Coordinates of C-alpha atoms and ligand atoms in Angstrom, one line a residue:
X221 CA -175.9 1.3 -42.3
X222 CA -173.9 -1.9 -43.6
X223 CA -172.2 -1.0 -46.7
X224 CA -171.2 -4.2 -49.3
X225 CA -168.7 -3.0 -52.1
X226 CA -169.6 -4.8 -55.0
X227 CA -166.0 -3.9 -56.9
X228 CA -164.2 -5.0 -53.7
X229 CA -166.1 -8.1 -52.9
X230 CA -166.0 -9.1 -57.2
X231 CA -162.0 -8.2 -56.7
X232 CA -161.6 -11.0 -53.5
X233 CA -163.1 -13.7 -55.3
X234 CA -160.4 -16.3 -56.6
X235 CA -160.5 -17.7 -59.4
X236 CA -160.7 -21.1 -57.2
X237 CA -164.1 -19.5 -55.3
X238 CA -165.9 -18.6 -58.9
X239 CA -164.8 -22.6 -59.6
X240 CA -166.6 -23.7 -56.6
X241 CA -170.0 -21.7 -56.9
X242 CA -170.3 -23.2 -60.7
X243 CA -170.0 -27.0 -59.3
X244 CA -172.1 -26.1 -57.1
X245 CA -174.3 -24.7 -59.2
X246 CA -174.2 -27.8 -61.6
X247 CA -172.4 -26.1 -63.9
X248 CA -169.7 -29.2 -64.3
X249 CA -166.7 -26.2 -64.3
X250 CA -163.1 -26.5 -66.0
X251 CA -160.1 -24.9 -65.4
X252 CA -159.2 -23.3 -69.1
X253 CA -156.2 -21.3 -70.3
X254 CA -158.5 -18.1 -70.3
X255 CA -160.1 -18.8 -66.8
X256 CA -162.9 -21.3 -66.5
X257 CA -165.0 -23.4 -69.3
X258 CA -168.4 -24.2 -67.6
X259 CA -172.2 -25.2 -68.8
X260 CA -174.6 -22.4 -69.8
X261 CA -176.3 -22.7 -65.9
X262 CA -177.2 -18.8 -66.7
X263 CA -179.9 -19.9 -68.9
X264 CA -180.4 -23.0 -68.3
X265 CA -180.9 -25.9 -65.9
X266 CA -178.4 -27.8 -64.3
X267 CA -177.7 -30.9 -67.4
X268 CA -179.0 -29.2 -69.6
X269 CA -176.7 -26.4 -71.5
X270 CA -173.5 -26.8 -73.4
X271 CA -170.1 -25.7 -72.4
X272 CA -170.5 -22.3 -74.0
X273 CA -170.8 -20.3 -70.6
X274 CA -166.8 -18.9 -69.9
X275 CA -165.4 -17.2 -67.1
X276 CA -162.6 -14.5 -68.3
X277 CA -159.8 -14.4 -65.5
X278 CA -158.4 -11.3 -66.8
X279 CA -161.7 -9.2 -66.8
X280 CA -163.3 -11.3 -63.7
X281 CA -166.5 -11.0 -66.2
X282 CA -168.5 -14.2 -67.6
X283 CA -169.7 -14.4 -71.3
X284 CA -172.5 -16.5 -72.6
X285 CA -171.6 -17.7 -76.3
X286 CA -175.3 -19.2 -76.4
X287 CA -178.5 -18.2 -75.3
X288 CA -178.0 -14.9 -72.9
X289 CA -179.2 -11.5 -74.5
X290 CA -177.1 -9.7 -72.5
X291 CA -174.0 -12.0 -73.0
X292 CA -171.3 -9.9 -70.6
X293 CA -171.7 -10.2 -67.3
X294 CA -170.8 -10.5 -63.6
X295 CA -170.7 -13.0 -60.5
X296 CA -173.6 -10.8 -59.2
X297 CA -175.9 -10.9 -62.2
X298 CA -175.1 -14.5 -62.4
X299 CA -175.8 -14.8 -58.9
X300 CA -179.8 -13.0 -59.9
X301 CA -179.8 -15.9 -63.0
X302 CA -179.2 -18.3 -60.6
X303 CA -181.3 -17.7 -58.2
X304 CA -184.0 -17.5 -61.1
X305 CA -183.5 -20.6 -62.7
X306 CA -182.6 -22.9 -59.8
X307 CA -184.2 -21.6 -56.8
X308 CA -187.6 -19.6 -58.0
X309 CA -186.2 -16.7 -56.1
X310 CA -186.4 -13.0 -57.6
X311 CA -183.3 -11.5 -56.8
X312 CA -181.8 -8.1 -57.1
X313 CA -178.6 -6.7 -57.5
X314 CA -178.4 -5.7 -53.7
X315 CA -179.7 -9.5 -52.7
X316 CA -177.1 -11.3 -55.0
X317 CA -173.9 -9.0 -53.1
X318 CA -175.0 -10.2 -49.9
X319 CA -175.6 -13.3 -51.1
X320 CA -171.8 -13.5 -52.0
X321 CA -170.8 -11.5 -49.2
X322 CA -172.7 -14.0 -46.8
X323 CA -171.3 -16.8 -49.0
X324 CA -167.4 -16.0 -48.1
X325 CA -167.5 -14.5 -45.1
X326 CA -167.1 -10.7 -46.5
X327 CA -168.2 -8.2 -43.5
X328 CA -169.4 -4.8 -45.3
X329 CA -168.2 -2.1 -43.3
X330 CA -170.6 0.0 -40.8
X331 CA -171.6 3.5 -41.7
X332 CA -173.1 5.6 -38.9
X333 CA -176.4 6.2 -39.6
X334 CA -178.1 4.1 -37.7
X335 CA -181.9 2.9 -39.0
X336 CA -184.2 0.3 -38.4
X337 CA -182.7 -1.5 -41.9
X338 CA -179.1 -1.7 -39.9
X339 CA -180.1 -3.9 -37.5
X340 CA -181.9 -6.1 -40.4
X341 CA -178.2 -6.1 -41.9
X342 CA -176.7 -7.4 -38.6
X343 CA -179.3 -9.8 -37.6
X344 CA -178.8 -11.4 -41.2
X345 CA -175.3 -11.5 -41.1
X346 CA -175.3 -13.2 -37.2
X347 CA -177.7 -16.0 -38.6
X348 CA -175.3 -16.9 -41.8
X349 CA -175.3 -19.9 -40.9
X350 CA -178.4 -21.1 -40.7
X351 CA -179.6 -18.7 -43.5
X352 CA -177.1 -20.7 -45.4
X353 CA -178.3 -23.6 -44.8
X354 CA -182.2 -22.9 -45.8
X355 CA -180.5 -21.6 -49.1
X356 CA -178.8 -25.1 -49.3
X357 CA -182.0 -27.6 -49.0
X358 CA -184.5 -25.0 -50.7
X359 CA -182.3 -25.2 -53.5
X360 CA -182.6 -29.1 -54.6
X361 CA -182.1 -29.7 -58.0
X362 CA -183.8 -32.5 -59.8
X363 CA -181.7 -33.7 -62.4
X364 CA -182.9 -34.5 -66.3
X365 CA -184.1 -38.0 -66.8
X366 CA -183.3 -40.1 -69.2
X367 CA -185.2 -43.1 -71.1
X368 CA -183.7 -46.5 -69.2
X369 CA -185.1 -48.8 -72.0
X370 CA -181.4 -48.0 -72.9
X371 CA -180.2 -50.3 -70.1
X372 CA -181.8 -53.1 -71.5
X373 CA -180.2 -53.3 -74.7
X374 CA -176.8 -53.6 -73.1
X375 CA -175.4 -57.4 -72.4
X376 CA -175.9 -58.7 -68.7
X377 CA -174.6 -62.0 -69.6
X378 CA -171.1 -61.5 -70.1
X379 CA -169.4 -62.0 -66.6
X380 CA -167.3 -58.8 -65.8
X381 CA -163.9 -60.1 -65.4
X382 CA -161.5 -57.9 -64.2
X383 CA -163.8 -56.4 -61.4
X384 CA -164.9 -59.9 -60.4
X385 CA -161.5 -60.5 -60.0
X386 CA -161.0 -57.5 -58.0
X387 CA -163.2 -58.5 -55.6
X388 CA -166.5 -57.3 -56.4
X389 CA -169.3 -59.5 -56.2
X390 CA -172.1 -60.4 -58.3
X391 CA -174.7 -59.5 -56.1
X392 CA -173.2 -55.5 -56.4
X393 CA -172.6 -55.7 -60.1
X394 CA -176.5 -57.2 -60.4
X395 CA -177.7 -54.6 -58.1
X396 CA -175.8 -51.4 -59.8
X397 CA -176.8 -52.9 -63.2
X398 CA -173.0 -53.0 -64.3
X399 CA -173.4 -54.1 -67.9
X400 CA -171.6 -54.3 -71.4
X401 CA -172.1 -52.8 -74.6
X402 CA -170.2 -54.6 -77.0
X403 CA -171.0 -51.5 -79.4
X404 CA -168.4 -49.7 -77.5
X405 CA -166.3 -52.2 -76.3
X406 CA -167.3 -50.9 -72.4
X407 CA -168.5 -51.6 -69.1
X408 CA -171.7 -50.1 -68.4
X409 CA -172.2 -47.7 -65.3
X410 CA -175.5 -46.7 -65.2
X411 CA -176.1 -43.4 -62.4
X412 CA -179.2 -43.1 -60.7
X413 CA -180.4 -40.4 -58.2
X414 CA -181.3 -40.8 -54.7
X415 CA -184.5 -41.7 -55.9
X416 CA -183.4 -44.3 -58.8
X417 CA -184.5 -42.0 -61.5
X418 CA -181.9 -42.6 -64.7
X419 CA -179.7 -39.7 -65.0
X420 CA -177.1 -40.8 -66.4
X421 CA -174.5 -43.5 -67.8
X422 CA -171.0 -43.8 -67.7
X423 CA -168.6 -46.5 -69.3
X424 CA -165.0 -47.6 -69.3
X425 CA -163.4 -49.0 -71.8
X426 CA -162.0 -52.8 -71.4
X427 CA -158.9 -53.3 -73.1
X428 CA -157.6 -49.7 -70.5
X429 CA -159.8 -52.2 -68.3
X430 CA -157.1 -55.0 -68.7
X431 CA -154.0 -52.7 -69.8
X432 CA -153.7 -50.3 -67.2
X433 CA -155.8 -50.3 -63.5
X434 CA -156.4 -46.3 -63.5
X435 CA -158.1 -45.1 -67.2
X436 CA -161.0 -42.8 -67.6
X437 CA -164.3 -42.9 -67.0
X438 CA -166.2 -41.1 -69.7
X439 CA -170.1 -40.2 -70.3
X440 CA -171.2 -43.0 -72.7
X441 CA -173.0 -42.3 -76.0
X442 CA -175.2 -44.3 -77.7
X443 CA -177.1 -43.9 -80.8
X444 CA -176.2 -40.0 -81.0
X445 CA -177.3 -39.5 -77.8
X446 CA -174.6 -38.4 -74.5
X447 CA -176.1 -39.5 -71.5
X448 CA -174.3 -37.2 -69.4
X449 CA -174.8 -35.5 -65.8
X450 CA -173.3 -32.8 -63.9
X451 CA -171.2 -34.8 -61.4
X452 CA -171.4 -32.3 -58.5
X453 CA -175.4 -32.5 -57.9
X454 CA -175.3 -36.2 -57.7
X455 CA -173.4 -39.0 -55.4
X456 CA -173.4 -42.4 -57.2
X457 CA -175.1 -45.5 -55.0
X458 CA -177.1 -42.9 -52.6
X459 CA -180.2 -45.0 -54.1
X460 CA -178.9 -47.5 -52.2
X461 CA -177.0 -46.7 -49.0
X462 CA -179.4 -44.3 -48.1
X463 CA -181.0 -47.0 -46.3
X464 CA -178.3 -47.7 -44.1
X465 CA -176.8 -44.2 -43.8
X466 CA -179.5 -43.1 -40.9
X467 CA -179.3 -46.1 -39.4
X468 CA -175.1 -46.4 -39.1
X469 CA -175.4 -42.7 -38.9
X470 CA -172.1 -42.8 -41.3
X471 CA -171.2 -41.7 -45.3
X472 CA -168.8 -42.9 -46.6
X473 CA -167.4 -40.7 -50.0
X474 CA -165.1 -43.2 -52.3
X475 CA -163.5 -41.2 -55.5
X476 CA -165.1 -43.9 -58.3
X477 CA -167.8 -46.0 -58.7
X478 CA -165.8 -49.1 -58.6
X479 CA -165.1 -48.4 -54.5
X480 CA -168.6 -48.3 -53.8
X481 CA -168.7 -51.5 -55.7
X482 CA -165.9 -52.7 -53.6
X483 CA -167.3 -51.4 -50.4
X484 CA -170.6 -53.3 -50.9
X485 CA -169.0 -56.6 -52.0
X486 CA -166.2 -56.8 -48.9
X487 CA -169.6 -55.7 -46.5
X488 CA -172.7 -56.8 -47.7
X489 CA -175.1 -54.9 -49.3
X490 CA -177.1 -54.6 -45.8
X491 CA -174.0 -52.9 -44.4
X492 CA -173.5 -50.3 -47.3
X493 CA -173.0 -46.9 -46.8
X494 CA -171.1 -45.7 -49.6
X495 CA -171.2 -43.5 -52.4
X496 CA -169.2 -41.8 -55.2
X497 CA -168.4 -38.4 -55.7
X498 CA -166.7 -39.7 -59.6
X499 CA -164.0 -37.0 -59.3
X500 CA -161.7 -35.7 -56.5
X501 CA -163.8 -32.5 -56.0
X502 CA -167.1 -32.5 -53.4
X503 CA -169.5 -30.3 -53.7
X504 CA -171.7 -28.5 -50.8
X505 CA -175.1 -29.9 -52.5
X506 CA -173.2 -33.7 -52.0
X507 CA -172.2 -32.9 -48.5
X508 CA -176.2 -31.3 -47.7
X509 CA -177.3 -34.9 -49.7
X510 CA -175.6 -36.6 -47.2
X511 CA -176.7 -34.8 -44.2
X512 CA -180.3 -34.9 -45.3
X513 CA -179.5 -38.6 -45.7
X514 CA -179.2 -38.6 -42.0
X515 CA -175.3 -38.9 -41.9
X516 CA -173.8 -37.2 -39.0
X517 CA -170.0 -38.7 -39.9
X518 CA -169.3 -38.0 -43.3
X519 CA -165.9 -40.0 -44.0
X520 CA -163.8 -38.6 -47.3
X521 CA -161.9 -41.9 -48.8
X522 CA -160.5 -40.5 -51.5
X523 CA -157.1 -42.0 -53.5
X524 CA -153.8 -41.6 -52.6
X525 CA -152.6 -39.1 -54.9
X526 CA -149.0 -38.6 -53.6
X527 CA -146.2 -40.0 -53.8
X528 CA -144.3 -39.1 -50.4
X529 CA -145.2 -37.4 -47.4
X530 CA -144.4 -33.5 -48.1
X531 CA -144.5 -33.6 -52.2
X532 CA -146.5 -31.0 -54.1
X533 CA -149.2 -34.3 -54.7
X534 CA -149.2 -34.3 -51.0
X535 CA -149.6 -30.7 -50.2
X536 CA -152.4 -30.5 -52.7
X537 CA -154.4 -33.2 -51.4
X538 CA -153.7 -31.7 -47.6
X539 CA -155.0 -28.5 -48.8
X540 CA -158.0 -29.5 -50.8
X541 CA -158.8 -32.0 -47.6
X542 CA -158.5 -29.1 -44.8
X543 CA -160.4 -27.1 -47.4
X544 CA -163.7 -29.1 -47.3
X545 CA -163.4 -29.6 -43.4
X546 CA -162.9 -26.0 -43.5
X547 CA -166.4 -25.6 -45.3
X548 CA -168.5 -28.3 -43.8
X549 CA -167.6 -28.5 -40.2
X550 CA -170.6 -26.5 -38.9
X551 CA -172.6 -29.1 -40.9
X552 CA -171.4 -32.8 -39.9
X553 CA -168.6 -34.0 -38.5
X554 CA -166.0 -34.9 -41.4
X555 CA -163.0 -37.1 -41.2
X556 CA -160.6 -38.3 -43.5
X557 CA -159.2 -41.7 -44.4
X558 CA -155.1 -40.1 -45.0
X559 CA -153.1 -43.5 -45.6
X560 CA -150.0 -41.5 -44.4
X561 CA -147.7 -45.0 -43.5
X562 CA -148.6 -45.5 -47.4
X563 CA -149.6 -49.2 -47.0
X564 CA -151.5 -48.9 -50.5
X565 CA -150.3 -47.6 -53.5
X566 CA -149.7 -45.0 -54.7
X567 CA -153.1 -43.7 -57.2
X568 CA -155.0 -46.2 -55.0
X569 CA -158.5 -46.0 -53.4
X570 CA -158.1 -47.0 -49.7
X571 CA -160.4 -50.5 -50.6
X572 CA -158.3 -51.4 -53.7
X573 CA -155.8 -53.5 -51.8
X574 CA -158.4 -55.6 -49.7
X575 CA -160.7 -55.2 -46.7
X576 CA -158.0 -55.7 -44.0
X577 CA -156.0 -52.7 -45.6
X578 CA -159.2 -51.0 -45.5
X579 CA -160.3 -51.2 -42.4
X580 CA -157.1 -50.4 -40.8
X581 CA -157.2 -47.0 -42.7
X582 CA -160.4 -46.5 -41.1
X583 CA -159.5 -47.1 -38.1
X584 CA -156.8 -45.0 -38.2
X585 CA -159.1 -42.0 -39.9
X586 CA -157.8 -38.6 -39.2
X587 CA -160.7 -36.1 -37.2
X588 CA -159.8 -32.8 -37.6
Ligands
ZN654 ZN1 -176.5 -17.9 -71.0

C-alpha cells in the first residue's frame, strides 16, 4: 500500500511553504525572528483572531498563545483545524498528510501489499489536480462585514489632489468611494468584496501623500475600532471589473489600489479589468477568484522592484514571478508585465508613468 511519512513530509516543508498555506488560509502571515507571526486561523475564522498563532522554525511546531486547548501543535493538526473551521470537512490525521502530501507534490512510497485501498491511493494521487481544485472553490471564505455607515462620516468634498494630479479621474475616485477623514489626516480606501459587502478600510496618510510617492498603506482605525482584512482572501476592485473580466476574458493584478485607480481612469470604467492584490504576494484563493471570474489570462503587473537587471531585487522578483507561474499554470494562462529595458522607475507600478508606457509593457508582456 501507499505509505506517507508524516516526520519526512513535516521535515520537507520550508519555512516559505508553511508561509504560503497561512495566506492562503487567511491567516495574514509574517516572517518573525523565531519563524512566522500569523492570525489565530486554528480557532478562528479568517479576520477574525489576533496575531497570537506562531510558527517556531526551530521545532517546525505551531503554538497558539490564545484560544487552543491543546496549544502545541503540527502542520497536520493544523491542517484537521482548518479543514474544520474553513471548509466543514471532518478530517483526520491520515486525511490532513495526504492533504499536504497532495498539496506539494510528495509521492509516498509503495509497499507491496497490494489491496483494493492501494488503488484508492493511486487513483487519488493521478487526479491531484482536479481534487485540488474542488478543495480550492469548496473552500470560499466569506469575509467579516463591517458597518459602512462609517463611510459616510468621512469628507467627499475635498478634491483628492495628488491622485487627481496623477491621473486618476473623478469618475474612479467617485466610484471606489476614495474619501478623507480629516480625523486622521488620510485618504480613505474603502475594500469591498466581489460582492460589495464592506470588509474593510485602508488609509494613507497625506503629508507621506505629498512628501514622498511610495509610503504605506495601513488598516485605518476609527473610533477604537480596526477595520482590517486579511489581504490574501480578497482582490481590491473585483466588485467592479468582474463585469468586464468574462467578457475581455483578461485579469489584470496591479500591486496597490492606486493602479486600479489608474487603470480605470487611463480606460474607462467600461474597459476595467483590474484589481489589487495590496502587497507583492498572490495568493491561490486570488488566482481561483479570478478564474471563477471567468479570466482565462491572468496578467501579474506588479512594481519594478529592482534596480538593474541581475541584482539580488531582481533575482528575487524573477524567482517569486516563476514561482506563481510555477503554481498556477495548470489553472489559467499567466503572464507577466517585466519592464526589463527599465523605461519606468525604479519602485514603480507599470501605469505610474502614463498610459503609453503602459501599454507598451503590455505589449511586450512576458508568457512563460
Ligand atoms: Zn488557536
Amino acid at each position: 500500500m501507499l505509505v506517507f511519512d508524516k516526520h519526512e513530509i513535516r521535515e520537507s516543508l520550508s519555512l516559505e511553504d508553511i508561509y504560503g498555506l497561512l495566506q492562503e488560509w487567511g491567516g495574514d502571515p509574517e516572517y518573525a525572528v523565531f519563524g512566522i507571526l500569523c492570525s489565530t486561523i486554528c480557532h478562528n475564522t479568517p479576520g477574525e483572531g489576533s496575531k497570537k498563532l506562531y510558527f517556531y522554525e526551530n521545532t517546525g511546531l505551531f503554538k497558539c498563545y490564545t484560544g487552543c486547548a491543546n496549544s502545541t501543535f503540527d502542520i497536520f493538526e493544523l491542517v484537521i483545524k482548518i479543514a474544520d473551521i474553513q471548509w466543514h470537512k471532518e478530517y483526520d490525521l491520515n486525511d490532513a498528510v495526504r492533504w499536504i502530501a497532495a498539496k506539494f507534490g510528495i509521492v509516498g512510497t509503495y509497499e507491496d501489499s497490494p489491496d483494493e485501498e492501494d488503488l484508492e491511493d493511486w487513483k487519488y494521487l493521478a487526479n491531484y489536480e482536479r481534487i485540488q481544485d474542488i478543495e480550492l472553490k469548496s473552500s470560499e471564505v466569506v469575509l467579516k462585514e463591517y458597518d459602512d455607515v462609517i463611510l459616510s462620516r468621512f469628507n467627499y468634498d475635498v478634491k483628492i489632489g495628488p491622485w487627481l494630479r496623477e491621473g486618476i479621474t473623478q469618475e474612479a475616485l467617485d466610484q471606489a468611494q476614495i474619501g478623507f477623514y480629516p480625523g486622521g489626516d488620510q485618504i480613505t480606501i474603502p475594500h469591498f468584496d466581489k460582492d460589495h459587502r464592506f470588509i474593510g478600510l485602508r488609509g494613507r496618510t497625506v503629508c507621506a501623500e505629498e512628501g514622498e510617492r511610495f509610503g504605506k498603506y495601513r488598516p485605518m482605525k476609527v473610533n477604537g475600532l480596526l477595520y482590517n482584512h486579511p489581504l490574501g482572501m480578497n482582490l481590491y476592485n473585483l466588485n467592479n471589473s468582474k463585469r468586464n473580466i468574462p467578457i475581455i476574458k483578461k485579469a489584470i493584478i496591479f500591486e496597490g489600489e492606486k493602479s486600479s485607480l489608474l487603470y480605470q481612469s487611463y480606460f474607462g470604467l467600461e474597459n476595467d479589468i483590474s484589481v489589487a492584490c495590496c502587497g507583492s504576494s498572490i495568493s491561490a484563493y486570488q488566482i481561483q477568484m479570478l478564474i471563477d471570474a471567468g479570466a482565462e489570462e491572468i496578467i501579474i503587473a506588479f512594481d519594478r522592484q529592482f534596480k538593474e537587471i541581475g541584482d539580488d531585487e531582481f533575482k528575487r522578483l524573477k524567482a517569486n514571478l516563476l514561482k506563481i507561474r510555477e503554481k498556477y499554470k495548470n489553472y489559467a494562462l499567466i503572464s507577466f508585465i517585466f519592464d526589463k529595458n527599465m523605461i519606468t522607475g525604479y519602485k514603480a507600478s507599470p501605469i505610474d508613468e502614463g498610459k503609453e508606457k503602459f501599454l507598451q509593457l503590455f505589449k511586450e508582456r512576458i508568457v512563460l
